[in-house]
């Protein structure tokens, strides 16, 4: 492997470790337990999972990977706080959406070359990217990895 | 900037964002509030902070950056669960150690070239590194960034 290939595999591994840990936590909750709150008065696990699915799903257009799979989750799990709206999907469908979105992203990241990683994401203009070339896909994926890890640490507290 | 330089700055930024967010959370807690638990029966914020300091401090030898600053924290904050031992330092000293360790790491990461990032960490043998070149410094730093983010998400629940 070249150093540039190593970079890609390293970033992909870091993403996989975080997503797999969160997946394991979710799999250990029953559908009823997904309704529990991370701490009293805080977000339910169901909300945290919906939120991370929606934020990760936004990476498809953001990284130029095509259309979103679940834009219908934004209203409940990004635009609003927990319990403001009812859950628009069942626990079974939530689990399915989690796998679907994250697996498809993992496959896409696995195909990125070093040049792909340092390309700009779609929310930054060509001009701004020239001024700040760190607004790239790598920054988005590491940031979303940290974001998933943040909520993974919360979800496990509901156990 | 070359693509290699962009990689380094991108990883450094991701680290800074997570550490700065955690620093902000800590700064908003009084010394008494640091004694609060993230959720009932779970780790106190004081323990979470001590734990992240100790784990980050381990990066100095792991990345070949010199001696640790606070090896004395491991016994209480890594080897044992919360409340098994008394806190060996005051809240003031905890806050100081937090800044000291993370600032020194941030400075060191800022000096890494692309070649430095993909070099092996010290806990892997030359032989094993040949087999798996993703056991490099980049993997360690992204992993510790996710680790800090995980506990940052917990600490904020005590607010």
Coordinates of C-alpha atoms in Angstrom, one line a residue:
Chain A
X1 CA 0.0 0.0 0.0
X2 CA 1.1 3.5 -0.7
X3 CA 0.9 6.1 2.1
X4 CA -2.1 7.6 0.4
X5 CA -3.9 4.3 0.3
X6 CA -3.0 3.8 4.0
X7 CA -4.6 7.1 4.8
X8 CA -7.9 6.0 3.2
X9 CA -8.0 2.6 5.0
X10 CA -7.1 4.3 8.3
X11 CA -10.0 6.7 8.1
X12 CA -12.4 4.0 6.9
X13 CA -11.4 1.8 9.9
X14 CA -12.0 4.6 12.4
X15 CA -15.5 5.2 10.9
X16 CA -16.2 1.4 11.1
X17 CA -15.1 1.1 14.7
X18 CA -17.4 3.9 15.8
X19 CA -20.4 2.7 13.8
X20 CA -19.9 -0.9 14.8
X21 CA -19.8 0.0 18.5
X22 CA -23.0 2.0 18.2
X23 CA -24.6 -0.8 16.1
X24 CA -23.8 -3.2 18.9
X25 CA -25.3 -1.0 21.6
X26 CA -28.5 -0.6 19.5
X27 CA -28.7 -4.4 19.0
X28 CA -28.6 -5.0 22.7
X29 CA -31.7 -2.8 23.3
X30 CA -35.2 -4.3 22.9
X31 CA -37.7 -2.1 21.0
X32 CA -39.1 -1.0 24.3
X33 CA -35.7 -0.1 25.7
X34 CA -35.1 2.2 22.7
X35 CA -37.8 4.4 24.3
X36 CA -35.6 4.9 27.4
X37 CA -33.8 8.2 27.9
X38 CA -30.1 8.5 28.1
X39 CA -30.5 10.4 31.4
X40 CA -33.7 11.7 33.1
X41 CA -35.4 14.3 30.9
X42 CA -32.8 13.8 28.1
X43 CA -33.1 12.3 24.6
X44 CA -34.5 8.9 24.1
X45 CA -32.2 6.3 22.5
X46 CA -34.7 6.1 19.6
X47 CA -34.2 9.8 19.0
X48 CA -30.4 9.6 19.2
X49 CA -30.4 6.8 16.6
X50 CA -32.8 8.7 14.4
X51 CA -30.7 11.8 14.7
X52 CA -27.4 10.0 13.7
X53 CA -29.1 8.2 10.8
X54 CA -30.4 11.6 9.5
X55 CA -27.1 13.4 10.0
X56 CA -25.2 10.5 8.3
X57 CA -27.8 10.3 5.5
X58 CA -27.0 14.0 4.7
X59 CA -23.5 12.9 3.7
X60 CA -24.8 11.4 0.4
X61 CA -25.4 14.7 -1.3
X62 CA -22.7 16.5 0.8
X63 CA -20.0 14.1 -0.5
X64 CA -21.5 13.9 -4.0
X65 CA -22.6 10.3 -3.5
X66 CA -26.1 10.6 -4.8
X67 CA -29.5 11.1 -3.3
X68 CA -30.4 10.7 0.3
X69 CA -32.1 7.5 1.5
X70 CA -34.1 9.0 4.3
X71 CA -34.7 12.7 4.0
X72 CA -38.1 12.2 5.8
X73 CA -36.3 11.8 9.1
X74 CA -34.9 15.4 9.3
X75 CA -38.1 17.0 10.5
X76 CA -38.4 14.8 13.6
X77 CA -34.7 14.1 14.4
X78 CA -32.8 17.2 13.3
X79 CA -35.2 20.1 13.1
X80 CA -37.0 19.3 16.3
X81 CA -36.0 18.2 19.8
X82 CA -37.0 14.8 21.2
X83 CA -40.7 14.2 21.8
X84 CA -41.8 17.4 19.9
X85 CA -43.2 15.1 17.2
X86 CA -44.2 11.5 17.2
X87 CA -41.7 8.9 15.7
X88 CA -42.6 8.6 12.0
X89 CA -41.3 5.0 11.8
X90 CA -41.3 1.8 13.8
X91 CA -38.3 0.4 15.8
X92 CA -37.9 -2.2 13.1
X93 CA -37.8 0.4 10.4
X94 CA -35.4 2.5 12.5
X95 CA -33.0 -0.4 12.8
X96 CA -33.3 -1.1 9.1
X97 CA -32.6 2.5 8.1
X98 CA -29.5 2.6 10.4
X99 CA -28.0 -0.4 8.6
X100 CA -29.0 0.8 5.2
X101 CA -27.5 4.3 5.5
X102 CA -24.3 3.3 7.3
X103 CA -23.6 0.3 5.2
X104 CA -24.0 2.3 2.0
X105 CA -21.7 5.0 3.3
X106 CA -19.1 2.5 4.4
X107 CA -19.1 1.0 0.9
X108 CA -18.7 4.4 -0.7
X109 CA -15.8 5.5 1.6
X110 CA -14.1 2.2 0.8
X111 CA -13.9 3.3 -2.8
X112 CA -12.4 6.8 -2.1
X113 CA -8.9 7.5 -3.4
X114 CA -6.7 10.0 -1.6
X115 CA -7.7 12.5 -4.2
X116 CA -11.4 11.8 -3.5
X117 CA -10.8 12.4 0.3
X118 CA -9.3 15.8 -0.1
X119 CA -11.9 17.0 -2.7
X120 CA -14.3 19.7 -1.6
X121 CA -17.7 18.8 -0.2
X122 CA -20.7 20.2 -2.0
X123 CA -21.7 22.7 0.7
X124 CA -18.6 24.9 0.0
X125 CA -18.2 27.0 -3.1
X126 CA -15.1 26.7 -5.4
X127 CA -14.0 30.1 -4.2
X128 CA -14.2 29.4 -0.5
X129 CA -12.5 26.0 -1.1
X130 CA -9.5 27.7 -2.5
X131 CA -9.3 29.8 0.6
X132 CA -9.8 26.9 2.9
X133 CA -9.0 23.5 1.4
X134 CA -9.7 21.7 4.7
X135 CA -13.4 21.9 3.9
X136 CA -13.1 18.6 2.2
X137 CA -14.7 15.1 2.4
X138 CA -12.2 13.9 5.0
X139 CA -13.2 16.7 7.4
X140 CA -16.9 15.7 6.9
X141 CA -16.3 12.0 7.5
X142 CA -14.1 12.5 10.6
X143 CA -16.6 15.0 12.0
X144 CA -19.5 12.7 11.5
X145 CA -17.5 9.9 13.1
X146 CA -17.0 12.0 16.2
X147 CA -20.6 13.0 16.1
X148 CA -21.8 9.4 16.0
X149 CA -19.3 8.6 18.8
X150 CA -20.7 11.5 20.9
X151 CA -24.2 10.1 20.8
X152 CA -23.0 6.6 21.1
X153 CA -21.6 7.5 24.5
X154 CA -25.1 8.9 25.5
X155 CA -27.1 6.0 24.2
X156 CA -25.2 3.4 26.2
X157 CA -26.1 5.2 29.4
X158 CA -29.7 4.1 29.0
X159 CA -28.7 0.5 29.5
Chain B
X1 CA -0.9 23.6 0.5
X2 CA -0.2 20.2 -0.9
X3 CA -2.8 17.4 -0.5
X4 CA -0.5 15.9 2.1
X5 CA -0.4 19.1 4.1
X6 CA -4.2 19.5 3.8
X7 CA -4.6 16.0 5.3
X8 CA -2.6 17.1 8.4
X9 CA -4.5 20.3 8.9
X10 CA -7.8 18.5 8.5
X11 CA -7.0 15.9 11.1
X12 CA -5.7 18.6 13.5
X13 CA -8.9 20.6 13.0
X14 CA -11.1 17.6 13.9
X15 CA -9.1 17.0 17.0
X16 CA -9.3 20.7 18.0
X17 CA -13.1 20.9 17.5
X18 CA -13.7 17.9 19.8
X19 CA -11.3 19.0 22.5
X20 CA -12.6 22.6 22.4
X21 CA -16.2 21.5 22.8
X22 CA -15.3 19.3 25.8
X23 CA -13.2 22.2 27.2
X24 CA -16.2 24.5 26.9
X25 CA -18.4 22.0 28.7
X26 CA -15.9 21.6 31.5
X27 CA -15.5 25.4 31.9
X28 CA -19.3 25.7 32.4
X29 CA -19.3 23.3 35.4
X30 CA -18.4 24.6 38.8
X31 CA -16.0 22.5 40.9
X32 CA -19.1 21.1 42.8
X33 CA -20.9 20.3 39.5
X34 CA -17.9 18.3 38.3
X35 CA -18.9 15.8 41.1
X36 CA -22.3 15.2 39.4
X37 CA -23.0 12.0 37.5
X38 CA -23.7 11.9 33.8
X39 CA -26.7 9.7 34.6
X40 CA -27.9 8.2 37.9
X41 CA -25.3 5.7 39.1
X42 CA -22.9 6.4 36.2
X43 CA -19.5 8.1 36.0
X44 CA -19.1 11.5 37.5
X45 CA -17.9 14.3 35.2
X46 CA -14.8 14.5 37.3
X47 CA -14.0 10.9 36.5
X48 CA -14.8 11.3 32.7
X49 CA -12.4 14.2 32.5
X50 CA -9.7 12.4 34.5
X51 CA -10.2 9.4 32.2
X52 CA -9.8 11.4 29.0
X53 CA -6.7 13.2 30.3
X54 CA -5.1 9.9 31.2
X55 CA -5.9 8.3 27.9
X56 CA -4.8 11.3 25.9
X57 CA -1.6 11.5 28.1
X58 CA -0.8 8.0 27.0
X59 CA -0.3 9.3 23.4
X60 CA 3.0 11.0 24.3
X61 CA 4.9 7.7 24.5
X62 CA 2.6 6.0 22.0
X63 CA 3.3 8.5 19.3
X64 CA 7.0 8.9 20.2
X65 CA 6.5 12.4 21.6
X66 CA 8.3 12.0 24.9
X67 CA 7.4 11.2 28.4
X68 CA 3.9 11.4 29.9
X69 CA 2.9 14.4 31.9
X70 CA 0.4 12.6 34.2
X71 CA 1.0 8.9 34.6
X72 CA -0.3 9.1 38.2
X73 CA -3.9 9.4 36.9
X74 CA -4.0 5.9 35.4
X75 CA -4.7 4.0 38.6
X76 CA -7.8 6.0 39.5
X77 CA -9.1 6.9 36.0
X78 CA -8.2 4.0 33.8
X79 CA -7.5 0.9 35.9
X80 CA -10.5 1.4 38.3
X81 CA -14.1 2.4 37.9
X82 CA -15.4 5.6 39.2
X83 CA -15.6 6.0 43.0
X84 CA -13.4 2.9 43.6
X85 CA -10.6 5.2 44.7
X86 CA -10.7 8.8 45.9
X87 CA -9.7 11.6 43.4
X88 CA -5.9 12.1 43.7
X89 CA -6.1 15.7 42.6
X90 CA -8.2 18.8 43.1
X91 CA -10.7 20.2 40.6
X92 CA -8.2 23.1 39.9
X93 CA -5.4 20.6 39.2
X94 CA -7.7 18.5 37.1
X95 CA -8.6 21.5 34.9
X96 CA -4.9 22.4 34.7
X97 CA -3.9 18.9 33.7
X98 CA -6.6 18.9 31.0
X99 CA -5.2 22.0 29.4
X100 CA -1.6 21.0 29.8
X101 CA -2.0 17.6 28.2
X102 CA -4.3 18.6 25.3
X103 CA -2.4 21.8 24.5
X104 CA 0.9 20.0 24.3
X105 CA -0.6 17.3 22.1
X106 CA -2.2 19.9 19.8
X107 CA 1.1 21.6 19.3
X108 CA 2.8 18.3 18.5
X109 CA 0.1 17.3 16.0
X110 CA 0.5 20.6 14.3
X111 CA 4.1 19.8 13.6
X112 CA 3.4 16.4 12.0
X113 CA 4.2 16.0 8.3
X114 CA 2.2 13.4 6.2
X115 CA 5.1 11.0 6.7
X116 CA 4.8 11.5 10.4
X117 CA 1.1 10.7 10.4
X118 CA 1.5 7.4 8.6
X119 CA 4.4 6.2 10.7
X120 CA 3.8 3.4 13.1
X121 CA 2.9 4.0 16.7
X122 CA 5.2 2.6 19.4
X123 CA 2.9 -0.2 20.6
X124 CA 3.2 -2.1 17.3
X125 CA 6.3 -4.1 16.3
X126 CA 8.1 -3.5 13.0
X127 CA 6.9 -6.9 11.8
X128 CA 3.3 -6.3 12.6
X129 CA 3.4 -2.9 11.1
X130 CA 4.5 -4.3 7.8
X131 CA 1.4 -6.6 7.9
X132 CA -0.9 -3.8 9.0
X133 CA 0.3 -0.3 8.1
X134 CA -3.0 1.2 9.4
X135 CA -1.6 0.9 12.9
X136 CA -0.2 4.3 12.6
X137 CA -0.3 7.6 14.4
X138 CA -3.2 8.8 12.4
X139 CA -5.3 5.9 13.6
X140 CA -4.4 6.6 17.2
X141 CA -5.3 10.3 17.0
X142 CA -8.6 9.8 15.2
X143 CA -9.4 7.0 17.7
X144 CA -8.6 9.3 20.6
X145 CA -10.6 12.1 19.1
X146 CA -13.7 9.8 18.9
X147 CA -13.0 8.6 22.4
X148 CA -13.0 12.1 23.7
X149 CA -16.2 12.9 21.8
X150 CA -17.9 9.8 23.3
X151 CA -17.2 11.0 26.9
X152 CA -17.9 14.6 25.9
X153 CA -21.5 13.5 25.0
X154 CA -21.8 11.9 28.4
X155 CA -20.4 14.8 30.4
X156 CA -22.8 17.3 29.0
X157 CA -25.8 15.3 30.3
X158 CA -24.8 16.2 33.9
X159 CA -25.7 19.9 33.2

